Tab-separated table of C-alpha atoms in Angstrom:
chain	number	residue	atom	x	y	z
A	13	MET	CA	57.242	108.755	69.377
A	14	ARG	CA	58.596	108.769	73.058
A	15	PRO	CA	61.757	111.092	73.902
A	16	PRO	CA	64.994	108.899	74.909
A	17	VAL	CA	63.975	108.394	78.474
A	18	GLU	CA	67.781	109.796	79.430
A	19	PHE	CA	65.516	113.200	78.341
A	20	SER	CA	63.118	112.578	80.710
A	21	VAL	CA	65.716	111.832	83.454
A	22	PHE	CA	67.156	115.163	83.045
A	23	LEU	CA	63.794	116.941	82.997
A	24	LEU	CA	62.184	115.469	85.467
A	25	SER	CA	65.885	116.577	87.390
A	26	LEU	CA	65.386	120.153	86.726
A	27	LEU	CA	61.942	119.940	89.092
A	28	ALA	CA	64.384	119.800	92.167
A	29	PRO	CA	65.076	123.584	91.959
A	30	ALA	CA	61.405	124.316	91.292
A	31	VAL	CA	60.683	122.076	94.718
A	32	LEU	CA	63.753	124.092	96.671
A	33	TYR	CA	63.018	127.543	95.755
A	34	SER	CA	58.553	126.590	96.741
A	35	ILE	CA	59.739	125.635	100.107
A	36	ASN	CA	61.953	128.245	100.382
A	37	ASN	CA	59.247	131.016	99.801
A	38	VAL	CA	56.378	129.343	100.682
A	39	PRO	CA	55.878	130.164	104.339
A	40	ALA	CA	53.739	127.342	105.425
A	41	LEU	CA	56.277	124.927	104.067
A	42	GLN	CA	58.784	126.349	106.739
A	43	GLU	CA	58.958	124.291	109.160
A	44	PRO	CA	61.114	121.698	109.944
A	45	LEU	CA	58.183	118.591	109.383
A	46	PRO	CA	56.364	119.892	106.200
A	47	ILE	CA	59.811	120.768	104.647
A	48	LEU	CA	60.697	116.778	105.377
A	49	GLY	CA	57.093	115.465	104.057
A	50	VAL	CA	56.803	117.838	101.136
A	51	ALA	CA	60.758	116.179	99.952
A	52	MET	CA	59.417	112.718	100.188
A	53	VAL	CA	56.383	113.674	98.650
A	54	PHE	CA	58.054	114.648	95.738
A	55	LEU	CA	60.642	112.119	95.498
A	56	GLY	CA	57.513	108.968	95.192
A	57	SER	CA	56.361	111.191	92.426
A	58	VAL	CA	59.389	111.479	90.751
A	59	LEU	CA	59.729	108.446	90.874
A	60	LEU	CA	55.873	107.422	89.272
A	61	LEU	CA	56.820	109.918	86.396
A	62	LEU	CA	60.119	108.105	85.968
A	63	SER	CA	57.301	104.583	85.738
A	64	LEU	CA	54.997	106.230	83.196
A	65	SER	CA	58.135	107.590	80.923
A	66	VAL	CA	59.247	104.227	80.317
A	67	GLY	CA	55.796	102.621	79.851
A	68	SER	CA	54.294	99.765	81.144
A	69	LYS	CA	55.222	97.291	78.143
A	70	MET	CA	58.828	98.066	78.815
A	71	LYS	CA	61.293	95.557	80.949
A	72	VAL	CA	63.218	98.128	83.494
A	73	ASP	CA	66.047	97.010	85.343
A	74	PRO	CA	64.902	97.753	89.154
A	75	LEU	CA	68.708	100.229	88.997
A	76	PHE	CA	66.805	102.394	86.415
A	77	TYR	CA	65.278	103.804	89.535
A	78	VAL	CA	68.203	104.235	91.837
A	79	PHE	CA	69.941	106.328	89.054
A	80	ALA	CA	67.173	108.051	87.716
A	81	GLY	CA	65.688	108.550	91.277
A	82	PHE	CA	69.209	109.877	92.452
A	83	SER	CA	69.762	112.245	89.588
A	84	PHE	CA	67.124	114.539	91.199
A	85	SER	CA	69.050	114.845	94.152
A	86	SER	CA	71.738	115.815	92.066
A	87	THR	CA	70.485	119.069	90.716
A	88	ALA	CA	69.061	119.724	94.308
A	89	ALA	CA	73.133	119.237	95.722
A	90	LEU	CA	74.003	122.141	92.766
A	91	THR	CA	71.644	124.297	93.287
A	92	ASN	CA	72.965	123.926	97.241
A	93	ALA	CA	76.561	124.529	96.398
A	94	LEU	CA	76.031	127.550	94.024
A	95	GLU	CA	73.765	128.931	96.559
A	96	GLN	CA	76.051	128.373	99.420
A	97	ASP	CA	78.718	129.886	96.836
A	98	GLY	CA	76.901	133.068	96.161
A	99	PHE	CA	76.374	132.021	92.275
A	100	ILE	CA	72.238	132.355	92.989
A	101	SER	CA	70.001	132.759	95.918
A	102	GLY	CA	66.318	132.086	96.650
A	103	PHE	CA	66.448	128.656	96.252
A	104	MET	CA	68.014	126.654	99.605
A	105	SER	CA	68.257	129.390	102.603
A	106	PHE	CA	65.169	128.297	104.520
A	107	TYR	CA	66.214	124.563	104.044
A	108	VAL	CA	69.202	125.024	105.158
A	109	LYS	CA	68.341	126.788	108.068
A	110	MET	CA	65.035	124.631	109.102
A	111	GLY	CA	66.215	121.303	107.435
A	112	GLU	CA	69.914	120.453	106.879
A	113	PRO	CA	72.019	123.251	108.559
A	114	HIS	CA	75.119	121.673	108.227
A	115	LEU	CA	74.868	121.707	104.051
A	116	SER	CA	76.344	125.320	104.492
A	117	THR	CA	79.272	123.748	106.146
A	118	ALA	CA	82.839	123.573	103.052
A	119	TYR	CA	82.439	120.089	103.393
A	120	ALA	CA	79.482	120.016	102.334
A	121	VAL	CA	79.580	122.342	99.643
A	122	MET	CA	81.966	120.206	98.074
A	123	MET	CA	80.172	117.298	98.728
A	124	SER	CA	77.307	119.031	96.350
A	125	TYR	CA	79.102	120.108	93.616
A	126	TRP	CA	80.430	116.066	93.218
A	127	GLU	CA	77.121	114.934	93.633
A	128	GLY	CA	76.065	117.651	91.352
A	129	VAL	CA	78.313	117.395	88.512
A	130	VAL	CA	79.835	113.796	88.828
A	131	HIS	CA	77.069	111.966	90.058
A	132	PHE	CA	74.648	113.352	87.604
A	133	VAL	CA	76.646	113.217	84.741
A	134	LEU	CA	77.208	109.452	85.482
A	135	PHE	CA	73.445	108.965	85.852
A	136	LEU	CA	72.489	110.166	82.940
A	137	THR	CA	75.502	108.156	81.030
A	138	ILE	CA	74.346	104.920	82.543
A	139	VAL	CA	70.570	105.240	81.663
A	140	HIS	CA	71.687	106.020	78.198
A	141	ARG	CA	73.690	102.714	78.206
A	142	MET	CA	71.288	100.793	80.102
A	143	PHE	CA	68.467	101.410	77.350
A	144	ARG	CA	70.501	100.531	73.988
A	145	GLY	CA	71.767	97.203	75.922
A	146	LYS	CA	75.211	98.931	76.309
A	147	SER	CA	77.533	97.181	79.774
A	148	TYR	CA	77.403	99.877	82.477
A	149	ARG	CA	78.395	97.759	85.211
A	150	SER	CA	81.689	99.118	85.926
A	151	LEU	CA	79.963	103.259	85.692
A	152	GLY	CA	77.598	101.564	88.231
A	153	LEU	CA	80.394	100.764	90.554
A	154	LEU	CA	81.964	103.658	90.412
A	155	TRP	CA	78.895	105.639	91.150
A	156	ALA	CA	78.209	103.024	94.788
A	157	GLY	CA	81.891	103.438	95.674
A	158	SER	CA	81.576	107.382	95.081
A	159	SER	CA	78.093	107.167	96.828
A	160	ILE	CA	78.952	104.818	99.746
A	161	ALA	CA	82.008	106.715	100.367
A	162	GLN	CA	79.848	109.886	100.778
A	163	GLN	CA	77.317	108.829	102.854
A	164	MET	CA	79.424	107.109	105.690
A	165	VAL	CA	81.354	110.394	106.178
A	166	LEU	CA	77.951	112.070	106.036
A	167	VAL	CA	75.687	110.829	108.152
A	168	PRO	CA	78.487	109.659	110.852
A	169	GLY	CA	79.949	113.431	110.549
A	170	VAL	CA	76.542	115.211	110.859
A	171	VAL	CA	75.685	113.206	114.144
A	172	ILE	CA	79.414	113.302	115.965
A	173	GLY	CA	80.064	116.464	114.598
A	174	LYS	CA	78.700	120.381	116.185
A	175	TYR	CA	75.989	119.445	114.333
A	176	GLY	CA	74.885	116.708	115.985
A	177	SER	CA	72.793	118.546	118.437
A	178	ASN	CA	70.939	120.626	116.176
A	179	ILE	CA	69.542	117.761	113.720
A	180	ARG	CA	66.027	118.156	112.368
A	181	PRO	CA	63.537	116.076	110.873
A	182	ALA	CA	64.836	116.486	107.449
A	183	PHE	CA	68.013	114.618	108.179
A	184	TRP	CA	66.676	111.736	107.959
A	185	ARG	CA	65.905	111.456	104.286
A	186	ASN	CA	69.552	110.533	104.008
A	187	ILE	CA	68.690	106.957	104.998
A	188	PRO	CA	67.441	106.061	101.886
A	189	PHE	CA	70.261	107.938	100.439
A	190	PHE	CA	72.298	105.944	102.332
A	191	LEU	CA	70.899	102.384	102.738
A	192	VAL	CA	69.937	101.868	98.675
A	193	PRO	CA	73.576	102.509	97.606
A	194	PHE	CA	74.658	99.677	99.371
A	195	TRP	CA	71.942	97.211	97.942
A	196	ALA	CA	72.743	98.714	94.420
A	197	ALA	CA	76.227	97.934	94.611
A	198	SER	CA	75.138	94.026	95.944
A	199	GLN	CA	73.268	94.145	92.481
A	200	LEU	CA	76.207	95.308	90.659
A	201	PHE	CA	78.545	93.104	91.871
A	202	SER	CA	76.818	89.403	91.579
A	203	ARG	CA	76.043	90.418	88.126
A	204	PRO	CA	78.581	88.763	85.175
A	205	ARG	CA	81.602	90.635	83.669
A	206	GLY	CA	81.697	91.090	80.572
A	207	MET	CA	85.414	90.530	79.644
A	208	PRO	CA	87.669	90.236	76.538
A	209	VAL	CA	88.374	86.807	75.594
A	210	ILE	CA	92.705	86.420	75.778
A	211	THR	CA	94.620	83.637	74.825
A	212	ALA	CA	95.736	81.057	77.365
A	213	ASP	CA	99.601	82.055	75.884
A	214	LYS	CA	99.524	85.406	76.772
A	215	ILE	CA	97.799	85.098	80.038
A	216	ALA	CA	100.509	82.874	80.998
A	217	ALA	CA	103.373	84.836	79.573
A	218	GLU	CA	102.080	87.264	82.242
A	219	GLN	CA	101.541	85.367	84.747
A	220	ASN	CA	104.621	84.298	85.194
A	221	LYS	CA	106.319	87.393	85.016
A	222	SER	CA	107.587	88.735	89.113
A	223	LEU	CA	106.750	91.638	90.319
A	224	LEU	CA	110.211	92.873	89.756
A	225	SER	CA	109.986	92.209	86.294
A	226	ARG	CA	106.495	94.256	85.704
A	227	PRO	CA	107.472	98.053	86.382
A	228	VAL	CA	104.575	99.589	86.091
A	229	ASP	CA	102.883	97.299	89.146
A	230	LEU	CA	106.059	97.449	91.064
A	231	LEU	CA	105.349	101.372	90.716
A	232	LEU	CA	101.940	101.264	91.617
A	233	SER	CA	102.916	98.852	94.538
A	234	LEU	CA	104.968	101.315	95.899
A	235	LEU	CA	102.529	103.653	95.794
A	236	LEU	CA	99.742	101.997	97.411
A	237	LEU	CA	102.081	101.347	100.399
A	238	GLY	CA	102.777	104.953	100.624
A	239	ALA	CA	98.891	105.722	100.642
A	240	MET	CA	98.538	103.066	103.362
A	241	ALA	CA	101.478	105.216	105.489
A	242	PHE	CA	99.594	108.490	105.021
A	243	SER	CA	96.227	106.458	105.550
A	244	VAL	CA	98.004	104.881	109.079
A	245	PHE	CA	99.623	108.638	109.898
A	246	ARG	CA	96.036	110.699	109.598
A	247	GLY	CA	94.403	107.926	111.242
A	248	PHE	CA	96.449	108.311	114.440
A	249	VAL	CA	96.385	111.895	114.236
A	250	VAL	CA	92.656	112.439	114.691
A	251	LEU	CA	93.111	109.866	117.297
A	252	ASP	CA	95.018	112.347	119.394
A	253	CYS	CA	98.055	110.193	118.940
A	254	PRO	CA	100.712	112.186	121.215
A	255	LEU	CA	103.871	111.988	118.882
A	256	ASP	CA	105.282	115.190	118.235
A	257	MET	CA	105.067	114.389	114.350
A	258	SER	CA	101.314	114.407	114.509
A	259	PHE	CA	101.029	117.766	116.579
A	260	THR	CA	102.775	119.499	114.234
A	261	TYR	CA	101.230	117.926	111.415
A	262	ILE	CA	97.639	118.969	112.671
A	263	TYR	CA	98.446	122.837	113.432
A	264	GLN	CA	101.180	123.529	110.919
A	265	TYR	CA	99.967	121.188	107.691
A	266	GLU	CA	96.587	120.495	108.124
A	267	PRO	CA	94.302	121.994	110.833
A	268	TYR	CA	91.249	120.775	109.574
A	269	LEU	CA	92.095	117.796	110.318
A	270	LYS	CA	90.657	119.302	114.185
A	271	ASP	CA	87.485	120.991	112.443
A	272	PRO	CA	84.433	120.853	114.922
A	273	VAL	CA	81.994	119.785	111.667
A	274	GLY	CA	82.873	116.339	112.306
A	275	PHE	CA	83.700	115.445	108.874
A	276	PRO	CA	87.577	115.495	108.323
A	277	ARG	CA	87.891	113.462	111.424
A	278	VAL	CA	85.035	110.104	110.012
A	279	MET	CA	86.886	110.452	106.947
A	280	MET	CA	90.489	109.904	108.513
A	281	LEU	CA	88.801	106.772	110.443
A	282	MET	CA	87.266	105.495	107.350
A	283	TYR	CA	90.576	105.358	106.101
A	284	LEU	CA	92.263	103.527	108.827
A	285	PHE	CA	89.530	100.957	108.832
A	286	TYR	CA	88.098	100.244	105.501
A	287	ALA	CA	90.895	101.800	103.331
A	288	LEU	CA	93.358	100.343	104.745
A	289	PRO	CA	92.186	96.829	104.028
A	290	LEU	CA	91.791	97.556	101.086
A	291	LEU	CA	94.883	98.753	100.211
A	292	VAL	CA	96.329	95.790	101.558
A	293	PHE	CA	94.377	93.564	99.421
A	294	PHE	CA	94.931	95.485	96.024
A	295	ILE	CA	98.924	95.079	97.005
A	296	TYR	CA	98.527	91.158	97.210
A	297	GLY	CA	96.216	91.046	94.173
A	298	LEU	CA	99.350	92.762	91.685
A	299	LYS	CA	101.955	90.080	93.557
A	300	THR	CA	99.827	86.961	92.644
A	301	PRO	CA	98.064	86.533	89.299
A	302	GLY	CA	94.631	85.184	88.826
A	303	CYS	CA	92.760	87.775	90.982
A	304	SER	CA	89.998	88.512	88.999
A	305	TRP	CA	88.386	90.492	91.441
A	306	MET	CA	90.971	93.287	91.312
A	307	LEU	CA	88.816	94.521	87.948
A	308	ASP	CA	85.654	95.150	89.895
A	309	TRP	CA	87.198	96.028	93.057
A	310	THR	CA	89.726	98.827	92.046
A	311	VAL	CA	86.580	100.644	90.378
A	312	PHE	CA	84.421	101.051	93.519
A	313	PHE	CA	87.624	101.994	95.414
A	314	ALA	CA	88.713	104.384	93.071
A	315	GLY	CA	84.940	106.078	93.121
A	316	ALA	CA	84.944	106.426	96.807
A	317	MET	CA	88.833	107.439	96.889
A	318	THR	CA	88.242	110.324	94.358
A	319	GLN	CA	84.605	111.333	96.022
A	320	THR	CA	86.020	111.811	99.463
A	321	GLN	CA	89.646	113.146	98.519
A	322	TRP	CA	87.782	115.870	96.526
A	323	CYS	CA	85.441	116.867	99.581
A	324	HIS	CA	88.323	116.942	101.929
A	325	MET	CA	91.289	118.437	99.568
A	326	GLY	CA	88.147	121.807	98.602
A	327	ALA	CA	86.687	121.482	102.420
A	328	SER	CA	90.450	122.282	103.558
A	329	LEU	CA	91.199	125.396	101.231
A	330	HIS	CA	87.142	126.642	101.219
A	331	SER	CA	86.277	129.996	102.225
A	332	ARG	CA	83.306	128.602	104.283
A	333	THR	CA	86.118	126.813	106.595
A	334	PRO	CA	87.066	128.934	109.132
A	335	PHE	CA	90.787	130.654	108.557
A	336	THR	CA	92.414	128.965	111.290
A	337	TYR	CA	91.536	125.595	110.365
A	338	ARG	CA	92.212	126.015	106.590
A	339	VAL	CA	95.758	124.365	105.067
A	340	PRO	CA	98.243	127.857	105.470
A	341	ALA	CA	99.112	128.979	102.350
A	342	ASP	CA	102.701	128.159	102.609
A	343	LYS	CA	101.717	124.558	102.826
A	344	TRP	CA	99.915	123.975	100.401
A	345	LEU	CA	102.125	122.314	98.017
A	346	PRO	CA	103.061	119.379	100.100
A	347	VAL	CA	99.334	119.001	101.829
A	348	ILE	CA	98.010	119.063	98.058
A	349	THR	CA	100.855	117.119	96.559
A	350	LEU	CA	99.653	113.715	98.974
A	351	ASN	CA	96.559	114.186	99.019
A	352	VAL	CA	96.557	114.072	95.180
A	353	LEU	CA	98.957	111.256	95.115
A	354	LEU	CA	96.305	109.573	97.718
A	355	ALA	CA	93.426	110.380	94.933
A	356	ALA	CA	95.429	109.269	92.000
A	357	ALA	CA	97.031	105.823	93.267
A	358	PRO	CA	93.038	104.212	92.969
A	359	ALA	CA	92.626	105.607	89.636
A	360	LEU	CA	96.095	104.720	88.687
A	361	LEU	CA	95.082	101.186	89.529
A	362	VAL	CA	91.969	100.838	87.721
A	363	LEU	CA	93.657	101.827	84.603
A	364	ARG	CA	96.163	99.476	84.940
A	365	CYS	CA	93.923	96.790	85.644
A	366	HIS	CA	91.925	97.340	82.891
A	367	ALA	CA	94.388	98.175	80.164
A	368	ASN	CA	95.846	95.114	80.423
A	369	PRO	CA	93.606	92.371	82.363
A	370	ALA	CA	95.450	89.345	81.307
A	371	TYR	CA	97.564	88.881	84.649
A	372	PHE	CA	94.052	89.168	86.528
A	373	MET	CA	92.421	86.643	84.633
A	374	LYS	CA	91.951	82.844	84.531
A	375	PRO	CA	93.436	81.028	81.908
A	376	VAL	CA	91.074	79.981	78.680
A	377	PRO	CA	91.683	77.464	76.071
A	378	VAL	CA	94.158	77.833	73.181
A	379	GLY	CA	92.746	79.152	70.222
A	380	GLN	CA	90.796	81.640	71.542
A	381	THR	CA	91.311	85.489	70.519
A	382	ASN	CA	91.763	88.828	71.864
A	383	ASP	CA	88.869	90.153	69.405
A	384	GLU	CA	86.391	87.406	70.586
A	385	LYS	CA	83.955	88.248	73.958
A	386	LYS	CA	82.392	86.158	76.853
A	387	LYS	CA	81.012	86.162	79.980
A	388	ASN	CA	82.925	85.778	82.812
């Protein structure tokens, strides 16, 4: 009898620390090119073992290999975070030194915790649901948003930051991790969404309400407007806006924004050029009935914002960030509050959209009930 597939994925992912320990302790592997070669060969071997674990007769969703393969990188990331924070040793020192020096930064440590815990749990849950015929589309979109945001900050941040002059061959193993989530997201968005059938009367009643008569939606709109203003402000700050308030903020509240590692600057520009337009569309979706795309894009966006905000807040307080770039102790309350609200706004929007989706749905024939299910 075969063990559950998610159990096989879990066991294979535990091989990552063993590979890292080998690289760290075998002198022949402690060179830039061998490090990249070992990493890519082992990832290919993991995919082969995963293929064997599901059997040749079982029809497997191609996304299975994405989630299962990425689980290997999750345990490697968690190993890095634990070593950089001093909980373990002997696994990552040579890889970080000769492969990816940026992994020792506070941002990379917080990113590694997120990948090693949140992404890993998502992978196992998705694989579990996949092989039991249950829907995993929303969980997949949550991961896709998180992973795409992670890579869009990490890769450009390394290139333009202080580590850009010290890029080693092993850095290029990030390319598939950068590209594959985009492909996975396109696959997930193109698949039909499972939704409850709601009576036409209830949909009409919800959609006839103005924004002012929906206090939750009104508060969410105001919260999203605040997130837009904060994103614009910090985008201008990292672009060296000469206004006095920008100077005051970056030196007295969030000096981490000028950390030469490059990650905070890239993140704020991402918010300015990518998050800001999405926030505008979400406010439009709260005001205009029938915007069914809100049910997917809010999940994707929440994954991106919670990941980036976790990394940003954690790195701005972490001991690996030089003291001069950390949030001053007397400014923790306003800075952390603003950043938590920025992360909470998309999460609250997701909860609102999925708790009562009638406002965002197309009318259905009279007579269908809430207990029925259909594919939209």
